[in-house]
C-alpha atoms as a PDB file:
ATOM      1  CA  UNK A   1       0.060  -0.001  -0.075  1.00  0.00           C
ATOM      2  CA  UNK A   2       1.227   3.488  -0.781  1.00  0.00           C
ATOM      3  CA  UNK A   3      -0.204   6.668   0.283  1.00  0.00           C
ATOM      4  CA  UNK A   4       0.034  10.359  -0.694  1.00  0.00           C
ATOM      5  CA  UNK A   5      -0.595  12.673   1.963  1.00  0.00           C
ATOM      6  CA  UNK A   6      -0.684  16.415   2.658  1.00  0.00           C
ATOM      7  CA  UNK A   7      -0.394  17.675   6.217  1.00  0.00           C
ATOM      8  CA  UNK A   8       0.384  20.953   8.131  1.00  0.00           C
ATOM      9  CA  UNK A   9       1.794  18.796  10.965  1.00  0.00           C
ATOM     10  CA  UNK A  10       4.075  15.839  10.183  1.00  0.00           C
ATOM     11  CA  UNK A  11       4.574  15.035  13.752  1.00  0.00           C
ATOM     12  CA  UNK A  12       0.810  14.397  14.186  1.00  0.00           C
ATOM     13  CA  UNK A  13       0.130  12.512  11.013  1.00  0.00           C
ATOM     14  CA  UNK A  14       2.977  10.143  10.795  1.00  0.00           C
ATOM     15  CA  UNK A  15       2.029   8.641  14.180  1.00  0.00           C
ATOM     16  CA  UNK A  16      -1.577   8.304  13.280  1.00  0.00           C
ATOM     17  CA  UNK A  17      -0.712   6.516   9.843  1.00  0.00           C
ATOM     18  CA  UNK A  18       1.661   4.179  11.694  1.00  0.00           C
ATOM     19  CA  UNK A  19      -1.128   3.489  14.251  1.00  0.00           C
ATOM     20  CA  UNK A  20      -3.680   2.658  11.518  1.00  0.00           C
ATOM     21  CA  UNK A  21      -1.145   0.257   9.840  1.00  0.00           C
ATOM     22  CA  UNK A  22      -0.415  -1.502  13.152  1.00  0.00           C
ATOM     23  CA  UNK A  23      -4.062  -1.777  14.242  1.00  0.00           C
ATOM     24  CA  UNK A  24      -4.738  -3.806  10.922  1.00  0.00           C
ATOM     25  CA  UNK A  25      -1.639  -5.908  11.264  1.00  0.00           C
ATOM     26  CA  UNK A  26       0.734  -3.950   8.911  1.00  0.00           C
ATOM     27  CA  UNK A  27       3.782  -1.938   9.459  1.00  0.00           C
ATOM     28  CA  UNK A  28       4.752   1.635   8.132  1.00  0.00           C
ATOM     29  CA  UNK A  29       7.850   1.581   5.955  1.00  0.00           C
ATOM     30  CA  UNK A  30      10.254   4.531   5.118  1.00  0.00           C
ATOM     31  CA  UNK A  31       9.108   7.200   2.875  1.00  0.00           C
ATOM     32  CA  UNK A  32       9.354   5.784  -0.723  1.00  0.00           C
ATOM     33  CA  UNK A  33      10.089   2.236   0.237  1.00  0.00           C
ATOM     34  CA  UNK A  34       7.419   0.777  -2.031  1.00  0.00           C
ATOM     35  CA  UNK A  35       7.668   3.289  -4.985  1.00  0.00           C
ATOM     36  CA  UNK A  36       9.432   0.612  -7.162  1.00  0.00           C
ATOM     37  CA  UNK A  37       6.210  -1.289  -7.046  1.00  0.00           C
ATOM     38  CA  UNK A  38       4.255   1.345  -8.864  1.00  0.00           C
ATOM     39  CA  UNK A  39       4.507   3.435 -12.108  1.00  0.00           C
ATOM     40  CA  UNK A  40       3.083   6.865 -12.586  1.00  0.00           C
ATOM     41  CA  UNK A  41       0.377   6.396 -15.396  1.00  0.00           C
ATOM     42  CA  UNK A  42      -2.497   8.431 -16.849  1.00  0.00           C
ATOM     43  CA  UNK A  43      -5.636   6.447 -16.163  1.00  0.00           C
ATOM     44  CA  UNK A  44      -8.923   6.958 -17.835  1.00  0.00           C
ATOM     45  CA  UNK A  45     -11.925   4.530 -17.417  1.00  0.00           C
ATOM     46  CA  UNK A  46     -15.014   4.561 -19.724  1.00  0.00           C
ATOM     47  CA  UNK A  47     -18.024   2.372 -19.091  1.00  0.00           C
ATOM     48  CA  UNK A  48     -18.238  -0.516 -21.519  1.00  0.00           C
ATOM     49  CA  UNK A  49     -21.892   0.630 -22.552  1.00  0.00           C
ATOM     50  CA  UNK A  50     -20.741   4.090 -23.743  1.00  0.00           C
ATOM     51  CA  UNK A  51     -18.844   2.981 -26.824  1.00  0.00           C
ATOM     52  CA  UNK A  52     -17.786  -0.186 -28.529  1.00  0.00           C
ATOM     53  CA  UNK A  53     -14.428  -1.578 -27.660  1.00  0.00           C
ATOM     54  CA  UNK A  54     -12.774  -1.356 -31.093  1.00  0.00           C
ATOM     55  CA  UNK A  55     -13.887   2.304 -31.708  1.00  0.00           C
ATOM     56  CA  UNK A  56     -12.421   3.317 -28.228  1.00  0.00           C
ATOM     57  CA  UNK A  57      -9.148   1.335 -28.798  1.00  0.00           C
ATOM     58  CA  UNK A  58      -8.644   3.241 -32.123  1.00  0.00           C
ATOM     59  CA  UNK A  59      -9.133   6.652 -30.490  1.00  0.00           C
ATOM     60  CA  UNK A  60      -6.911   5.650 -27.512  1.00  0.00           C
ATOM     61  CA  UNK A  61      -4.126   4.334 -29.386  1.00  0.00           C
ATOM     62  CA  UNK A  62      -3.941   7.058 -31.913  1.00  0.00           C
ATOM     63  CA  UNK A  63      -3.856   9.536 -28.918  1.00  0.00           C
ATOM     64  CA  UNK A  64      -0.917   8.059 -27.151  1.00  0.00           C
ATOM     65  CA  UNK A  65      -2.459   5.266 -24.951  1.00  0.00           C
ATOM     66  CA  UNK A  66      -0.106   2.422 -23.916  1.00  0.00           C
ATOM     67  CA  UNK A  67      -2.760  -0.228 -23.121  1.00  0.00           C
ATOM     68  CA  UNK A  68      -6.523  -0.811 -22.862  1.00  0.00           C
ATOM     69  CA  UNK A  69      -8.103  -3.434 -20.795  1.00  0.00           C
ATOM     70  CA  UNK A  70     -11.764  -4.527 -20.715  1.00  0.00           C
ATOM     71  CA  UNK A  71     -12.588  -5.369 -16.972  1.00  0.00           C
ATOM     72  CA  UNK A  72     -16.266  -6.126 -17.814  1.00  0.00           C
ATOM     73  CA  UNK A  73     -17.715  -2.977 -16.381  1.00  0.00           C
ATOM     74  CA  UNK A  74     -15.113  -0.502 -17.736  1.00  0.00           C
ATOM     75  CA  UNK A  75     -12.435  -0.134 -20.176  1.00  0.00           C
ATOM     76  CA  UNK A  76      -9.227   0.874 -18.346  1.00  0.00           C
ATOM     77  CA  UNK A  77      -6.954   2.984 -20.588  1.00  0.00           C
ATOM     78  CA  UNK A  78      -3.425   3.639 -19.397  1.00  0.00           C
ATOM     79  CA  UNK A  79      -0.728   6.006 -20.888  1.00  0.00           C
ATOM     80  CA  UNK A  80       2.570   7.717 -19.897  1.00  0.00           C
ATOM     81  CA  UNK A  81       1.870  10.941 -17.845  1.00  0.00           C
ATOM     82  CA  UNK A  82       3.160  12.970 -20.843  1.00  0.00           C
ATOM     83  CA  UNK A  83       0.560  11.611 -22.999  1.00  0.00           C
ATOM     84  CA  UNK A  84      -2.356  12.037 -20.565  1.00  0.00           C
ATOM     85  CA  UNK A  85      -3.565  15.487 -21.588  1.00  0.00           C
ATOM     86  CA  UNK A  86      -3.609  14.540 -25.239  1.00  0.00           C
ATOM     87  CA  UNK A  87      -5.343  11.345 -24.668  1.00  0.00           C
ATOM     88  CA  UNK A  88      -8.021  13.056 -22.332  1.00  0.00           C
ATOM     89  CA  UNK A  89      -8.581  15.616 -25.101  1.00  0.00           C
ATOM     90  CA  UNK A  90      -9.135  13.031 -27.779  1.00  0.00           C
ATOM     91  CA  UNK A  91     -11.800  11.188 -25.546  1.00  0.00           C
ATOM     92  CA  UNK A  92     -13.407  14.482 -24.589  1.00  0.00           C
ATOM     93  CA  UNK A  93     -13.598  15.712 -28.227  1.00  0.00           C
ATOM     94  CA  UNK A  94     -15.445  12.625 -29.194  1.00  0.00           C
ATOM     95  CA  UNK A  95     -17.826  13.273 -26.201  1.00  0.00           C
ATOM     96  CA  UNK A  96     -17.225   9.862 -24.655  1.00  0.00           C
ATOM     97  CA  UNK A  97     -18.172  10.077 -20.909  1.00  0.00           C
ATOM     98  CA  UNK A  98     -15.347   9.084 -18.538  1.00  0.00           C
ATOM     99  CA  UNK A  99     -15.669   7.469 -14.998  1.00  0.00           C
ATOM    100  CA  UNK A 100     -12.228   8.173 -13.737  1.00  0.00           C
ATOM    101  CA  UNK A 101      -9.517  10.477 -15.592  1.00  0.00           C
ATOM    102  CA  UNK A 102      -6.458  11.142 -13.585  1.00  0.00           C
ATOM    103  CA  UNK A 103      -2.842  10.660 -13.169  1.00  0.00           C
ATOM    104  CA  UNK A 104      -2.462   7.652 -10.884  1.00  0.00           C
ATOM    105  CA  UNK A 105       0.160   5.219  -9.413  1.00  0.00           C
ATOM    106  CA  UNK A 106      -0.638   1.849 -11.150  1.00  0.00           C
ATOM    107  CA  UNK A 107       1.038  -1.300  -9.621  1.00  0.00           C
ATOM    108  CA  UNK A 108       3.542  -3.043 -11.843  1.00  0.00           C
ATOM    109  CA  UNK A 109       2.389  -6.386 -10.604  1.00  0.00           C
ATOM    110  CA  UNK A 110      -0.497  -7.503  -8.363  1.00  0.00           C
ATOM    111  CA  UNK A 111      -0.568  -9.802  -5.350  1.00  0.00           C
ATOM    112  CA  UNK A 112      -3.407 -12.195  -5.221  1.00  0.00           C
ATOM    113  CA  UNK A 113      -5.541 -12.293  -2.029  1.00  0.00           C
ATOM    114  CA  UNK A 114      -6.899 -15.741  -1.695  1.00  0.00           C
ATOM    115  CA  UNK A 115      -8.647 -15.694   1.872  1.00  0.00           C
ATOM    116  CA  UNK A 116     -11.744 -13.938   2.902  1.00  0.00           C
ATOM    117  CA  UNK A 117     -10.186 -12.899   6.171  1.00  0.00           C
ATOM    118  CA  UNK A 118      -7.126 -11.330   4.517  1.00  0.00           C
ATOM    119  CA  UNK A 119      -9.398  -9.392   1.994  1.00  0.00           C
ATOM    120  CA  UNK A 120     -11.528  -8.166   4.798  1.00  0.00           C
ATOM    121  CA  UNK A 121      -8.429  -6.791   6.742  1.00  0.00           C
ATOM    122  CA  UNK A 122      -6.978  -5.174   3.645  1.00  0.00           C
ATOM    123  CA  UNK A 123     -10.229  -3.510   2.702  1.00  0.00           C
ATOM    124  CA  UNK A 124     -10.674  -2.287   6.285  1.00  0.00           C
ATOM    125  CA  UNK A 125      -7.179  -0.843   6.150  1.00  0.00           C
ATOM    126  CA  UNK A 126      -7.843   0.877   3.011  1.00  0.00           C
ATOM    127  CA  UNK A 127     -11.058   2.356   4.258  1.00  0.00           C
ATOM    128  CA  UNK A 128      -9.231   3.616   7.403  1.00  0.00           C
ATOM    129  CA  UNK A 129      -6.701   5.451   5.132  1.00  0.00           C
ATOM    130  CA  UNK A 130      -9.358   6.885   2.882  1.00  0.00           C
ATOM    131  CA  UNK A 131     -11.293   8.264   6.020  1.00  0.00           C
ATOM    132  CA  UNK A 132      -8.031   9.845   7.314  1.00  0.00           C
ATOM    133  CA  UNK A 133      -8.069  13.596   6.611  1.00  0.00           C
ATOM    134  CA  UNK A 134      -4.447  14.087   5.703  1.00  0.00           C
ATOM    135  CA  UNK A 135      -4.421  11.118   3.113  1.00  0.00           C
ATOM    136  CA  UNK A 136      -4.979  12.352  -0.340  1.00  0.00           C
ATOM    137  CA  UNK A 137      -4.609   9.139  -2.306  1.00  0.00           C
ATOM    138  CA  UNK A 138      -4.347   5.343  -1.440  1.00  0.00           C
ATOM    139  CA  UNK A 139      -2.708   2.983  -3.934  1.00  0.00           C
ATOM    140  CA  UNK A 140      -2.381  -0.842  -3.537  1.00  0.00           C
ATOM    141  CA  UNK A 141      -1.194  -3.770  -5.526  1.00  0.00           C
ATOM    142  CA  UNK A 142      -3.584  -6.420  -4.203  1.00  0.00           C
ATOM    143  CA  UNK A 143      -6.045  -8.389  -6.347  1.00  0.00           C
ATOM    144  CA  UNK A 144      -9.090  -9.840  -4.595  1.00  0.00           C
ATOM    145  CA  UNK A 145     -11.029 -12.395  -6.871  1.00  0.00           C
ATOM    146  CA  UNK A 146     -14.567 -11.665  -7.517  1.00  0.00           C
ATOM    147  CA  UNK A 147     -15.832 -14.642  -5.679  1.00  0.00           C
ATOM    148  CA  UNK A 148     -14.131 -13.380  -2.438  1.00  0.00           C
ATOM    149  CA  UNK A 149     -15.473  -9.962  -3.063  1.00  0.00           C
ATOM    150  CA  UNK A 150     -18.967 -11.255  -3.366  1.00  0.00           C
ATOM    151  CA  UNK A 151     -18.663 -12.860   0.108  1.00  0.00           C
ATOM    152  CA  UNK A 152     -17.590  -9.700   1.887  1.00  0.00           C
ATOM    153  CA  UNK A 153     -20.408  -8.112   3.879  1.00  0.00           C
END
C-alpha cells in the first residue's frame, strides 16, 4: 500500500498513519520504500456501454495510450503521464463520458488475495486510510478475486 498525504503537521500525521497500519496488522515503511512497485500513469476509465471496444481502442491508441483493458464494467486505458492530456482531450472531443480520468500510481504487478479474512483486513485498512483527513490518495497492488469480494459483507 502506498499513500499520498498532505499535512500541516508531520509530527501528528506520521504516528496516526503508523497506528492505522499497526491496528490492522501492517507496518509503516520508510518514505518511498514501495515506490518501485508502482508506475506513474495516466488512467482513464470508460463504461463498456458508452462505446464499442474497437472504436475506443482506435481513439486511445492514436492519442498515445499504452494499453486498454476490458474489465467487464469499464475499459481501463493507461498512458504515460506525458500523453495524458492529449489522450483525455481526444476522448473528450468525441464526447465519450469517462468514469475516472487522472494521473495515478498503477501497480507493476499484483498480489492475489486468496482468503476472505485477509481480504476483509486489507479493505478495512484501505477504508481507514481513505477516511483519514491528511491522506490524499491510497494505492495498492492487491487483487481480490470476484468470488471473495462477493462474500464480503
